[in-house]
Amino acid sequence: MSETADRVKKIVVEHLGVEADKVTEDASFIDDLGADSLDIVELVMAFEEEFGVEIPDDAAEKITTVKDAISYIDEHKG
Amino acid sequence: MFDLTGMTALVTGASGGIGSAIARGLAAQGARLAVSGSNAEKLAAFRDSLGGDHVAVPANLSDPAAVDALVPAAAEALGGRLDILVNNAGVTRDNLAMRMKDEEWQQVIQVNLEAAFRLIRAAAKPMMKQRFGRVISITSVVGQTGNPGQANYAASKAGLVGMSKALAQELASRNITVNCVAPGFIRSAMTDVLPEAQKTALLGRIPAGDLGTGEDIAAAVVYLASKEAGYVTGQTLHVNGGMAMV
């Protein structure tokens, strides 16, 4: 597992208060991890802060699974 | 009760009549303030009159870029925390609707409503992280009752009420409350310019028989800003001596 993946999962666990083993790469934030739309906004803010990337709204809308977040961050972090 | 020690607050329009009373009220309960206003000199003098380690952050709320910069600047000056946002700044450009110019409509909506939205949008970020926030917008009895010559002002104030109810629902799960305080007729620069005959007529419509004071408004704001008011959200607290009961 990549370093990005570790850090993303840690943020998801902290923000959503879910068990670490539920945060698989295929897990959907809303369908599998019980996030609501405001949780998604907060997660995106937390990713931006943790990785120093900017995630614009149109990109954020496409991030629905843990894997989506990891891929976006890996492609865009400096 | 209503102790605000350890909390920080941004108050717009803080050097004005009602705004300065609100700032003094919050400071008296222990909050540390960033006071804002368009007149930097007047604002600095007001900050100095407060004593303590409050900060002045001037901003022209008719400039969207300045509005967007205000919350980050205030939060930084306050050490990164923003617990309370008081949208108090407001302007009037009274005119009968048939004579009202586009600019008169736009200026009032821009300062009274749009700037408030931009400030809340920005403040929600630190408040969500903190899992605590208090947003209080100063609306007006005329947002509820209307007033001839104030189509723009009444629309902006009614707009604040609807907007606050929507935001209250969006943010309630993060322990952020969004409420309004609606003053009736309060002694201020705005009411001082009314003709005497109009003031007399006004008093006849106020069961309490007197104009309100800035302190009456400040007390309502302090309550809504407090931890004790955490279960109150999406509400408008009318402070008007009984002139409108809604």
PDB file of C-alpha atoms in Angstrom:
ATOM      1  CA  MET A   1       0.000   0.000   0.000  1.00  0.00           C
ATOM      2  CA  SER A   2       1.353   3.417  -0.971  1.00  0.00           C
ATOM      3  CA  GLU A   3       2.166   6.137   1.499  1.00  0.00           C
ATOM      4  CA  THR A   4      -0.612   8.288   0.030  1.00  0.00           C
ATOM      5  CA  ALA A   5      -3.095   5.493   0.570  1.00  0.00           C
ATOM      6  CA  ASP A   6      -2.068   5.162   4.217  1.00  0.00           C
ATOM      7  CA  ARG A   7      -2.513   8.845   4.893  1.00  0.00           C
ATOM      8  CA  VAL A   8      -5.822   9.040   2.998  1.00  0.00           C
ATOM      9  CA  LYS A   9      -7.227   6.114   4.954  1.00  0.00           C
ATOM     10  CA  LYS A  10      -6.111   7.601   8.226  1.00  0.00           C
ATOM     11  CA  ILE A  11      -7.962  10.844   7.433  1.00  0.00           C
ATOM     12  CA  VAL A  12     -11.085   8.916   6.415  1.00  0.00           C
ATOM     13  CA  VAL A  13     -11.029   6.893   9.625  1.00  0.00           C
ATOM     14  CA  GLU A  14     -10.612  10.018  11.743  1.00  0.00           C
ATOM     15  CA  HIS A  15     -13.255  12.094   9.963  1.00  0.00           C
ATOM     16  CA  LEU A  16     -15.948   9.500   9.510  1.00  0.00           C
ATOM     17  CA  GLY A  17     -15.283   7.548  12.690  1.00  0.00           C
ATOM     18  CA  VAL A  18     -15.346   4.209  10.857  1.00  0.00           C
ATOM     19  CA  GLU A  19     -13.335   1.031  11.487  1.00  0.00           C
ATOM     20  CA  ALA A  20     -10.008   1.025   9.616  1.00  0.00           C
ATOM     21  CA  ASP A  21     -10.720  -2.346   7.986  1.00  0.00           C
ATOM     22  CA  LYS A  22     -13.858  -0.961   6.340  1.00  0.00           C
ATOM     23  CA  VAL A  23     -11.823   1.669   4.510  1.00  0.00           C
ATOM     24  CA  THR A  24     -10.881  -0.451   1.494  1.00  0.00           C
ATOM     25  CA  GLU A  25      -9.820   1.213  -1.734  1.00  0.00           C
ATOM     26  CA  ASP A  26     -13.125   0.304  -3.366  1.00  0.00           C
ATOM     27  CA  ALA A  27     -15.220   1.667  -0.511  1.00  0.00           C
ATOM     28  CA  SER A  28     -17.625   4.440  -1.505  1.00  0.00           C
ATOM     29  CA  PHE A  29     -17.633   7.315   0.966  1.00  0.00           C
ATOM     30  CA  ILE A  30     -21.402   7.691   0.834  1.00  0.00           C
ATOM     31  CA  ASP A  31     -22.656   4.150   0.136  1.00  0.00           C
ATOM     32  CA  ASP A  32     -20.184   2.148   2.231  1.00  0.00           C
ATOM     33  CA  LEU A  33     -18.791   4.534   4.829  1.00  0.00           C
ATOM     34  CA  GLY A  34     -21.931   6.473   5.730  1.00  0.00           C
ATOM     35  CA  ALA A  35     -20.655   9.899   4.690  1.00  0.00           C
ATOM     36  CA  ASP A  36     -23.080  12.700   3.847  1.00  0.00           C
ATOM     37  CA  SER A  37     -22.440  15.571   1.439  1.00  0.00           C
ATOM     38  CA  LEU A  38     -21.025  17.772   4.189  1.00  0.00           C
ATOM     39  CA  ASP A  39     -18.624  14.963   5.183  1.00  0.00           C
ATOM     40  CA  ILE A  40     -17.356  14.909   1.597  1.00  0.00           C
ATOM     41  CA  VAL A  41     -16.689  18.656   1.722  1.00  0.00           C
ATOM     42  CA  GLU A  42     -14.762  18.169   4.963  1.00  0.00           C
ATOM     43  CA  LEU A  43     -12.778  15.215   3.631  1.00  0.00           C
ATOM     44  CA  VAL A  44     -11.776  17.194   0.549  1.00  0.00           C
ATOM     45  CA  MET A  45     -10.685  20.091   2.787  1.00  0.00           C
ATOM     46  CA  ALA A  46      -8.670  17.670   4.915  1.00  0.00           C
ATOM     47  CA  PHE A  47      -7.002  16.092   1.858  1.00  0.00           C
ATOM     48  CA  GLU A  48      -6.120  19.549   0.529  1.00  0.00           C
ATOM     49  CA  GLU A  49      -4.514  20.436   3.817  1.00  0.00           C
ATOM     50  CA  GLU A  50      -2.683  17.142   4.340  1.00  0.00           C
ATOM     51  CA  PHE A  51      -1.217  16.911   0.842  1.00  0.00           C
ATOM     52  CA  GLY A  52      -0.968  20.579  -0.154  1.00  0.00           C
ATOM     53  CA  VAL A  53      -3.053  19.990  -3.265  1.00  0.00           C
ATOM     54  CA  GLU A  54      -5.986  21.982  -4.510  1.00  0.00           C
ATOM     55  CA  ILE A  55      -9.044  19.904  -5.388  1.00  0.00           C
ATOM     56  CA  PRO A  56     -11.453  22.047  -7.437  1.00  0.00           C
ATOM     57  CA  ASP A  57     -15.203  21.455  -7.143  1.00  0.00           C
ATOM     58  CA  ASP A  58     -15.539  19.648 -10.475  1.00  0.00           C
ATOM     59  CA  ALA A  59     -12.774  17.227  -9.483  1.00  0.00           C
ATOM     60  CA  ALA A  60     -14.176  16.800  -5.973  1.00  0.00           C
ATOM     61  CA  GLU A  61     -17.530  15.740  -7.431  1.00  0.00           C
ATOM     62  CA  LYS A  62     -15.835  12.806  -9.154  1.00  0.00           C
ATOM     63  CA  ILE A  63     -14.144  11.562  -5.989  1.00  0.00           C
ATOM     64  CA  THR A  64     -16.614   8.999  -4.704  1.00  0.00           C
ATOM     65  CA  THR A  65     -14.372   6.155  -3.490  1.00  0.00           C
ATOM     66  CA  VAL A  66     -11.212   5.929  -1.416  1.00  0.00           C
ATOM     67  CA  LYS A  67      -9.333   4.897  -4.565  1.00  0.00           C
ATOM     68  CA  ASP A  68     -10.579   8.000  -6.433  1.00  0.00           C
ATOM     69  CA  ALA A  69      -9.098  10.184  -3.703  1.00  0.00           C
ATOM     70  CA  ILE A  70      -5.755   8.372  -3.668  1.00  0.00           C
ATOM     71  CA  SER A  71      -5.431   8.529  -7.470  1.00  0.00           C
ATOM     72  CA  TYR A  72      -6.299  12.218  -7.647  1.00  0.00           C
ATOM     73  CA  ILE A  73      -3.813  13.100  -4.932  1.00  0.00           C
ATOM     74  CA  ASP A  74      -1.027  10.975  -6.445  1.00  0.00           C
ATOM     75  CA  GLU A  75      -1.554  12.670  -9.808  1.00  0.00           C
ATOM     76  CA  HIS A  76      -1.635  16.205  -8.467  1.00  0.00           C
ATOM     77  CA  LYS A  77       0.604  16.458  -5.422  1.00  0.00           C
ATOM     78  CA  GLY A  78       3.834  18.338  -5.967  1.00  0.00           C
TER      79      GLY A  78
ATOM     80  CA  MET B   1     -24.144  31.930  31.992  1.00  0.00           C
ATOM     81  CA  PHE B   2     -23.271  33.361  28.578  1.00  0.00           C
ATOM     82  CA  ASP B   3     -19.554  33.443  29.336  1.00  0.00           C
ATOM     83  CA  LEU B   4     -17.612  33.884  26.076  1.00  0.00           C
ATOM     84  CA  THR B   5     -14.128  33.592  27.564  1.00  0.00           C
ATOM     85  CA  GLY B   6     -11.740  31.875  25.167  1.00  0.00           C
ATOM     86  CA  MET B   7     -13.967  32.531  22.168  1.00  0.00           C
ATOM     87  CA  THR B   8     -13.125  34.773  19.226  1.00  0.00           C
ATOM     88  CA  ALA B   9     -15.534  36.867  17.189  1.00  0.00           C
ATOM     89  CA  LEU B  10     -15.614  38.857  13.967  1.00  0.00           C
ATOM     90  CA  VAL B  11     -18.085  41.756  13.992  1.00  0.00           C
ATOM     91  CA  THR B  12     -18.728  43.725  10.806  1.00  0.00           C
ATOM     92  CA  GLY B  13     -19.889  47.323  10.882  1.00  0.00           C
ATOM     93  CA  ALA B  14     -18.394  47.438  14.359  1.00  0.00           C
ATOM     94  CA  SER B  15     -17.790  51.160  14.581  1.00  0.00           C
ATOM     95  CA  GLY B  16     -21.455  51.972  13.916  1.00  0.00           C
ATOM     96  CA  GLY B  17     -24.172  52.494  16.527  1.00  0.00           C
ATOM     97  CA  ILE B  18     -25.549  48.981  16.890  1.00  0.00           C
ATOM     98  CA  GLY B  19     -22.269  47.340  15.829  1.00  0.00           C
ATOM     99  CA  SER B  20     -20.232  49.055  18.523  1.00  0.00           C
ATOM    100  CA  ALA B  21     -22.750  48.031  21.180  1.00  0.00           C
ATOM    101  CA  ILE B  22     -22.581  44.429  19.945  1.00  0.00           C
ATOM    102  CA  ALA B  23     -18.775  44.494  20.020  1.00  0.00           C
ATOM    103  CA  ARG B  24     -18.759  45.915  23.542  1.00  0.00           C
ATOM    104  CA  GLY B  25     -21.280  43.316  24.656  1.00  0.00           C
ATOM    105  CA  LEU B  26     -19.265  40.396  23.289  1.00  0.00           C
ATOM    106  CA  ALA B  27     -16.020  41.796  24.706  1.00  0.00           C
ATOM    107  CA  ALA B  28     -17.645  42.315  28.107  1.00  0.00           C
ATOM    108  CA  GLN B  29     -18.483  38.577  28.201  1.00  0.00           C
ATOM    109  CA  GLY B  30     -14.842  37.711  27.522  1.00  0.00           C
ATOM    110  CA  ALA B  31     -14.667  37.201  23.746  1.00  0.00           C
ATOM    111  CA  ARG B  32     -11.634  38.385  21.831  1.00  0.00           C
ATOM    112  CA  LEU B  33     -12.698  40.418  18.819  1.00  0.00           C
ATOM    113  CA  ALA B  34     -11.729  41.263  15.296  1.00  0.00           C
ATOM    114  CA  VAL B  35     -13.725  44.398  14.592  1.00  0.00           C
ATOM    115  CA  SER B  36     -14.340  45.364  10.993  1.00  0.00           C
ATOM    116  CA  GLY B  37     -15.631  48.449   9.234  1.00  0.00           C
ATOM    117  CA  SER B  38     -15.039  50.477   6.116  1.00  0.00           C
ATOM    118  CA  ASN B  39     -13.509  53.527   7.804  1.00  0.00           C
ATOM    119  CA  ALA B  40     -10.057  52.405   8.992  1.00  0.00           C
ATOM    120  CA  GLU B  41      -9.448  55.473  11.154  1.00  0.00           C
ATOM    121  CA  LYS B  42     -12.781  55.331  12.944  1.00  0.00           C
ATOM    122  CA  LEU B  43     -12.323  51.588  13.390  1.00  0.00           C
ATOM    123  CA  ALA B  44      -8.865  51.935  14.931  1.00  0.00           C
ATOM    124  CA  ALA B  45     -10.212  54.532  17.368  1.00  0.00           C
ATOM    125  CA  PHE B  46     -13.027  52.179  18.313  1.00  0.00           C
ATOM    126  CA  ARG B  47     -10.640  49.252  18.787  1.00  0.00           C
ATOM    127  CA  ASP B  48      -8.530  51.437  21.075  1.00  0.00           C
ATOM    128  CA  SER B  49     -11.615  52.392  23.082  1.00  0.00           C
ATOM    129  CA  LEU B  50     -12.319  48.697  23.712  1.00  0.00           C
ATOM    130  CA  GLY B  51      -8.952  48.135  25.398  1.00  0.00           C
ATOM    131  CA  GLY B  52      -7.734  44.543  25.633  1.00  0.00           C
ATOM    132  CA  ASP B  53      -6.048  42.727  22.767  1.00  0.00           C
ATOM    133  CA  HIS B  54      -8.800  43.094  20.170  1.00  0.00           C
ATOM    134  CA  VAL B  55      -7.810  43.645  16.560  1.00  0.00           C
ATOM    135  CA  ALA B  56      -9.141  45.936  13.838  1.00  0.00           C
ATOM    136  CA  VAL B  57      -9.488  44.503  10.316  1.00  0.00           C
ATOM    137  CA  PRO B  58     -10.873  47.147   7.950  1.00  0.00           C
ATOM    138  CA  ALA B  59     -12.794  45.985   4.873  1.00  0.00           C
ATOM    139  CA  ASN B  60     -15.021  47.515   2.241  1.00  0.00           C
ATOM    140  CA  LEU B  61     -17.961  45.128   1.993  1.00  0.00           C
ATOM    141  CA  SER B  62     -19.049  46.441  -1.399  1.00  0.00           C
ATOM    142  CA  ASP B  63     -15.866  44.907  -2.839  1.00  0.00           C
ATOM    143  CA  PRO B  64     -16.301  41.104  -3.176  1.00  0.00           C
ATOM    144  CA  ALA B  65     -12.532  40.477  -3.132  1.00  0.00           C
ATOM    145  CA  ALA B  66     -12.199  42.435   0.116  1.00  0.00           C
ATOM    146  CA  VAL B  67     -15.105  40.463   1.580  1.00  0.00           C
ATOM    147  CA  ASP B  68     -13.496  37.142   0.675  1.00  0.00           C
ATOM    148  CA  ALA B  69     -10.232  38.247   2.289  1.00  0.00           C
ATOM    149  CA  LEU B  70     -11.842  39.376   5.543  1.00  0.00           C
ATOM    150  CA  VAL B  71     -12.485  36.061   7.326  1.00  0.00           C
ATOM    151  CA  PRO B  72      -9.015  34.619   6.641  1.00  0.00           C
ATOM    152  CA  ALA B  73      -7.428  37.900   7.776  1.00  0.00           C
ATOM    153  CA  ALA B  74      -9.544  38.038  10.941  1.00  0.00           C
ATOM    154  CA  ALA B  75      -8.970  34.364  11.777  1.00  0.00           C
ATOM    155  CA  GLU B  76      -5.230  34.803  11.383  1.00  0.00           C
ATOM    156  CA  ALA B  77      -5.207  37.903  13.584  1.00  0.00           C
ATOM    157  CA  LEU B  78      -7.177  35.941  16.189  1.00  0.00           C
ATOM    158  CA  GLY B  79      -4.727  33.047  16.266  1.00  0.00           C
ATOM    159  CA  GLY B  80      -6.529  30.750  13.817  1.00  0.00           C
ATOM    160  CA  ARG B  81      -9.809  30.360  15.693  1.00  0.00           C
ATOM    161  CA  LEU B  82     -13.133  31.912  14.739  1.00  0.00           C
ATOM    162  CA  ASP B  83     -16.057  31.015  16.971  1.00  0.00           C
ATOM    163  CA  ILE B  84     -18.532  33.807  16.319  1.00  0.00           C
ATOM    164  CA  LEU B  85     -19.396  35.758  13.173  1.00  0.00           C
ATOM    165  CA  VAL B  86     -21.719  38.739  13.511  1.00  0.00           C
ATOM    166  CA  ASN B  87     -22.940  40.093  10.194  1.00  0.00           C
ATOM    167  CA  ASN B  88     -23.975  43.520  11.349  1.00  0.00           C
ATOM    168  CA  ALA B  89     -22.803  45.831   8.557  1.00  0.00           C
ATOM    169  CA  GLY B  90     -25.665  47.285   6.595  1.00  0.00           C
ATOM    170  CA  VAL B  91     -26.475  50.207   4.349  1.00  0.00           C
ATOM    171  CA  THR B  92     -29.666  51.925   3.267  1.00  0.00           C
ATOM    172  CA  ARG B  93     -30.387  53.577  -0.091  1.00  0.00           C
ATOM    173  CA  ASP B  94     -34.031  54.473   0.472  1.00  0.00           C
ATOM    174  CA  ASN B  95     -36.230  55.404  -2.445  1.00  0.00           C
ATOM    175  CA  LEU B  96     -39.683  54.680  -3.742  1.00  0.00           C
ATOM    176  CA  ALA B  97     -39.420  51.639  -5.979  1.00  0.00           C
ATOM    177  CA  MET B  98     -40.572  53.576  -9.027  1.00  0.00           C
ATOM    178  CA  ARG B  99     -37.648  55.933  -8.595  1.00  0.00           C
ATOM    179  CA  MET B 100     -35.116  53.425  -7.344  1.00  0.00           C
ATOM    180  CA  LYS B 101     -31.987  53.225  -9.445  1.00  0.00           C
ATOM    181  CA  ASP B 102     -30.355  49.903 -10.266  1.00  0.00           C
ATOM    182  CA  GLU B 103     -27.301  50.955  -8.262  1.00  0.00           C
ATOM    183  CA  GLU B 104     -29.417  51.675  -5.181  1.00  0.00           C
ATOM    184  CA  TRP B 105     -30.881  48.188  -5.359  1.00  0.00           C
ATOM    185  CA  GLN B 106     -27.550  46.513  -6.038  1.00  0.00           C
ATOM    186  CA  GLN B 107     -25.516  48.336  -3.392  1.00  0.00           C
ATOM    187  CA  VAL B 108     -27.923  47.351  -0.639  1.00  0.00           C
ATOM    188  CA  ILE B 109     -28.170  43.717  -1.741  1.00  0.00           C
ATOM    189  CA  GLN B 110     -24.412  43.527  -2.169  1.00  0.00           C
ATOM    190  CA  VAL B 111     -23.445  44.827   1.272  1.00  0.00           C
ATOM    191  CA  ASN B 112     -26.369  43.560   3.346  1.00  0.00           C
ATOM    192  CA  LEU B 113     -26.934  40.145   1.785  1.00  0.00           C
ATOM    193  CA  GLU B 114     -24.175  39.058  -0.573  1.00  0.00           C
ATOM    194  CA  ALA B 115     -21.308  40.089   1.723  1.00  0.00           C
ATOM    195  CA  ALA B 116     -22.998  38.237   4.576  1.00  0.00           C
ATOM    196  CA  PHE B 117     -23.196  35.081   2.454  1.00  0.00           C
ATOM    197  CA  ARG B 118     -19.553  35.340   1.433  1.00  0.00           C
ATOM    198  CA  LEU B 119     -18.467  35.828   5.045  1.00  0.00           C
ATOM    199  CA  ILE B 120     -20.506  32.880   6.307  1.00  0.00           C
ATOM    200  CA  ARG B 121     -19.185  30.674   3.495  1.00  0.00           C
ATOM    201  CA  ALA B 122     -15.633  31.532   4.513  1.00  0.00           C
ATOM    202  CA  ALA B 123     -16.276  31.280   8.258  1.00  0.00           C
ATOM    203  CA  ALA B 124     -17.895  27.856   7.922  1.00  0.00           C
ATOM    204  CA  LYS B 125     -14.488  26.392   7.102  1.00  0.00           C
ATOM    205  CA  PRO B 126     -12.757  27.051  10.446  1.00  0.00           C
ATOM    206  CA  MET B 127     -16.047  26.526  12.288  1.00  0.00           C
ATOM    207  CA  MET B 128     -16.529  23.079  10.749  1.00  0.00           C
ATOM    208  CA  LYS B 129     -13.003  22.112  11.723  1.00  0.00           C
ATOM    209  CA  GLN B 130     -13.561  23.327  15.271  1.00  0.00           C
ATOM    210  CA  ARG B 131     -16.930  21.593  15.457  1.00  0.00           C
ATOM    211  CA  PHE B 132     -18.225  24.839  16.897  1.00  0.00           C
ATOM    212  CA  GLY B 133     -19.571  28.042  15.454  1.00  0.00           C
ATOM    213  CA  ARG B 134     -22.079  30.804  16.007  1.00  0.00           C
ATOM    214  CA  VAL B 135     -23.287  32.884  13.079  1.00  0.00           C
ATOM    215  CA  ILE B 136     -25.556  35.805  13.886  1.00  0.00           C
ATOM    216  CA  SER B 137     -26.859  38.145  11.223  1.00  0.00           C
ATOM    217  CA  ILE B 138     -28.515  41.409  12.096  1.00  0.00           C
ATOM    218  CA  THR B 139     -31.664  41.677  10.054  1.00  0.00           C
ATOM    219  CA  SER B 140     -34.542  44.092  10.672  1.00  0.00           C
ATOM    220  CA  VAL B 141     -38.202  44.182  11.559  1.00  0.00           C
ATOM    221  CA  VAL B 142     -38.800  45.577   8.055  1.00  0.00           C
ATOM    222  CA  GLY B 143     -37.555  42.302   6.585  1.00  0.00           C
ATOM    223  CA  GLN B 144     -40.738  40.864   8.073  1.00  0.00           C
ATOM    224  CA  THR B 145     -43.172  43.765   7.785  1.00  0.00           C
ATOM    225  CA  GLY B 146     -41.859  45.700   4.777  1.00  0.00           C
ATOM    226  CA  ASN B 147     -41.551  49.476   4.736  1.00  0.00           C
ATOM    227  CA  PRO B 148     -42.361  51.907   1.932  1.00  0.00           C
ATOM    228  CA  GLY B 149     -39.216  53.348   0.390  1.00  0.00           C
ATOM    229  CA  GLN B 150     -37.153  50.362   1.450  1.00  0.00           C
ATOM    230  CA  ALA B 151     -37.846  47.657  -1.128  1.00  0.00           C
ATOM    231  CA  ASN B 152     -34.114  47.042  -1.431  1.00  0.00           C
ATOM    232  CA  TYR B 153     -33.409  47.086   2.311  1.00  0.00           C
ATOM    233  CA  ALA B 154     -36.441  44.957   3.215  1.00  0.00           C
ATOM    234  CA  ALA B 155     -35.497  42.432   0.525  1.00  0.00           C
ATOM    235  CA  SER B 156     -31.921  42.224   1.787  1.00  0.00           C
ATOM    236  CA  LYS B 157     -33.048  41.724   5.388  1.00  0.00           C
ATOM    237  CA  ALA B 158     -35.703  39.134   4.515  1.00  0.00           C
ATOM    238  CA  GLY B 159     -33.021  37.468   2.406  1.00  0.00           C
ATOM    239  CA  LEU B 160     -30.786  37.122   5.449  1.00  0.00           C
ATOM    240  CA  VAL B 161     -33.552  35.290   7.290  1.00  0.00           C
ATOM    241  CA  GLY B 162     -34.136  32.731   4.521  1.00  0.00           C
ATOM    242  CA  MET B 163     -30.438  32.283   3.926  1.00  0.00           C
ATOM    243  CA  SER B 164     -29.804  31.720   7.628  1.00  0.00           C
ATOM    244  CA  LYS B 165     -32.487  29.022   7.778  1.00  0.00           C
ATOM    245  CA  ALA B 166     -30.889  27.172   4.855  1.00  0.00           C
ATOM    246  CA  LEU B 167     -27.405  27.442   6.354  1.00  0.00           C
ATOM    247  CA  ALA B 168     -28.676  26.443   9.790  1.00  0.00           C
ATOM    248  CA  GLN B 169     -29.842  23.152   8.269  1.00  0.00           C
ATOM    249  CA  GLU B 170     -26.582  22.615   6.397  1.00  0.00           C
ATOM    250  CA  LEU B 171     -24.368  23.218   9.419  1.00  0.00           C
ATOM    251  CA  ALA B 172     -26.341  22.032  12.440  1.00  0.00           C
ATOM    252  CA  SER B 173     -24.637  18.620  12.546  1.00  0.00           C
ATOM    253  CA  ARG B 174     -21.292  20.373  13.078  1.00  0.00           C
ATOM    254  CA  ASN B 175     -22.449  22.269  16.135  1.00  0.00           C
ATOM    255  CA  ILE B 176     -22.679  25.503  14.158  1.00  0.00           C
ATOM    256  CA  THR B 177     -25.801  27.567  14.741  1.00  0.00           C
ATOM    257  CA  VAL B 178     -27.022  30.227  12.330  1.00  0.00           C
ATOM    258  CA  ASN B 179     -29.498  32.763  13.641  1.00  0.00           C
ATOM    259  CA  CYS B 180     -30.713  36.319  13.116  1.00  0.00           C
ATOM    260  CA  VAL B 181     -31.475  39.199  15.431  1.00  0.00           C
ATOM    261  CA  ALA B 182     -34.117  41.592  14.109  1.00  0.00           C
ATOM    262  CA  PRO B 183     -34.004  45.029  15.696  1.00  0.00           C
ATOM    263  CA  GLY B 184     -37.051  47.259  15.606  1.00  0.00           C
ATOM    264  CA  PHE B 185     -36.421  50.967  15.856  1.00  0.00           C
ATOM    265  CA  ILE B 186     -33.126  51.483  17.615  1.00  0.00           C
ATOM    266  CA  ARG B 187     -31.476  54.783  18.445  1.00  0.00           C
ATOM    267  CA  SER B 188     -28.693  55.039  15.867  1.00  0.00           C
ATOM    268  CA  ALA B 189     -27.344  57.199  13.079  1.00  0.00           C
ATOM    269  CA  MET B 190     -30.111  55.728  10.923  1.00  0.00           C
ATOM    270  CA  THR B 191     -32.971  56.762  13.212  1.00  0.00           C
ATOM    271  CA  ASP B 192     -31.422  60.080  14.278  1.00  0.00           C
ATOM    272  CA  VAL B 193     -31.995  61.478  10.796  1.00  0.00           C
ATOM    273  CA  LEU B 194     -35.739  60.779  10.849  1.00  0.00           C
ATOM    274  CA  PRO B 195     -37.960  63.898  11.061  1.00  0.00           C
ATOM    275  CA  GLU B 196     -39.406  64.543  14.551  1.00  0.00           C
ATOM    276  CA  ALA B 197     -42.993  64.017  13.368  1.00  0.00           C
ATOM    277  CA  GLN B 198     -42.078  60.638  11.979  1.00  0.00           C
ATOM    278  CA  LYS B 199     -40.366  59.661  15.229  1.00  0.00           C
ATOM    279  CA  THR B 200     -43.477  60.588  17.208  1.00  0.00           C
ATOM    280  CA  ALA B 201     -45.653  58.554  14.863  1.00  0.00           C
ATOM    281  CA  LEU B 202     -43.241  55.641  15.235  1.00  0.00           C
ATOM    282  CA  LEU B 203     -43.374  55.664  19.010  1.00  0.00           C
ATOM    283  CA  GLY B 204     -47.160  55.385  18.799  1.00  0.00           C
ATOM    284  CA  ARG B 205     -46.699  52.008  17.121  1.00  0.00           C
ATOM    285  CA  ILE B 206     -44.313  50.638  19.744  1.00  0.00           C
ATOM    286  CA  PRO B 207     -46.102  49.125  22.756  1.00  0.00           C
ATOM    287  CA  ALA B 208     -42.980  49.618  24.893  1.00  0.00           C
ATOM    288  CA  GLY B 209     -43.291  53.356  24.173  1.00  0.00           C
ATOM    289  CA  ASP B 210     -39.626  53.953  23.424  1.00  0.00           C
ATOM    290  CA  LEU B 211     -36.939  53.296  20.873  1.00  0.00           C
ATOM    291  CA  GLY B 212     -34.578  50.425  21.622  1.00  0.00           C
ATOM    292  CA  THR B 213     -30.873  50.766  22.300  1.00  0.00           C
ATOM    293  CA  GLY B 214     -27.779  49.103  20.906  1.00  0.00           C
ATOM    294  CA  GLU B 215     -27.423  47.307  24.247  1.00  0.00           C
ATOM    295  CA  ASP B 216     -30.815  45.657  23.738  1.00  0.00           C
ATOM    296  CA  ILE B 217     -29.484  44.187  20.502  1.00  0.00           C
ATOM    297  CA  ALA B 218     -26.111  43.300  22.007  1.00  0.00           C
ATOM    298  CA  ALA B 219     -27.805  41.249  24.727  1.00  0.00           C
ATOM    299  CA  ALA B 220     -29.646  39.185  22.104  1.00  0.00           C
ATOM    300  CA  VAL B 221     -26.415  38.636  20.173  1.00  0.00           C
ATOM    301  CA  VAL B 222     -24.520  37.600  23.316  1.00  0.00           C
ATOM    302  CA  TYR B 223     -27.213  35.038  24.074  1.00  0.00           C
ATOM    303  CA  LEU B 224     -27.149  33.517  20.580  1.00  0.00           C
ATOM    304  CA  ALA B 225     -23.321  33.496  20.623  1.00  0.00           C
ATOM    305  CA  SER B 226     -23.165  31.624  23.902  1.00  0.00           C
ATOM    306  CA  LYS B 227     -22.677  27.902  24.434  1.00  0.00           C
ATOM    307  CA  GLU B 228     -26.015  27.899  26.229  1.00  0.00           C
ATOM    308  CA  ALA B 229     -27.838  28.755  22.974  1.00  0.00           C
ATOM    309  CA  GLY B 230     -26.448  25.691  21.182  1.00  0.00           C
ATOM    310  CA  TYR B 231     -29.893  24.149  20.588  1.00  0.00           C
ATOM    311  CA  VAL B 232     -31.280  27.323  18.991  1.00  0.00           C
ATOM    312  CA  THR B 233     -30.717  27.532  15.246  1.00  0.00           C
ATOM    313  CA  GLY B 234     -32.424  28.951  12.179  1.00  0.00           C
ATOM    314  CA  GLN B 235     -34.295  31.418  14.356  1.00  0.00           C
ATOM    315  CA  THR B 236     -34.873  35.147  14.262  1.00  0.00           C
ATOM    316  CA  LEU B 237     -34.952  36.857  17.627  1.00  0.00           C
ATOM    317  CA  HIS B 238     -37.064  40.017  17.330  1.00  0.00           C
ATOM    318  CA  VAL B 239     -36.000  42.840  19.617  1.00  0.00           C
ATOM    319  CA  ASN B 240     -38.508  45.579  18.959  1.00  0.00           C
ATOM    320  CA  GLY B 241     -40.475  46.610  22.034  1.00  0.00           C
ATOM    321  CA  GLY B 242     -43.492  44.717  20.740  1.00  0.00           C
ATOM    322  CA  MET B 243     -43.966  46.727  17.539  1.00  0.00           C
ATOM    323  CA  ALA B 244     -44.236  43.530  15.515  1.00  0.00           C
ATOM    324  CA  MET B 245     -45.040  40.146  16.994  1.00  0.00           C
ATOM    325  CA  VAL B 246     -44.175  37.393  14.566  1.00  0.00           C
TER     326      VAL B 246
END
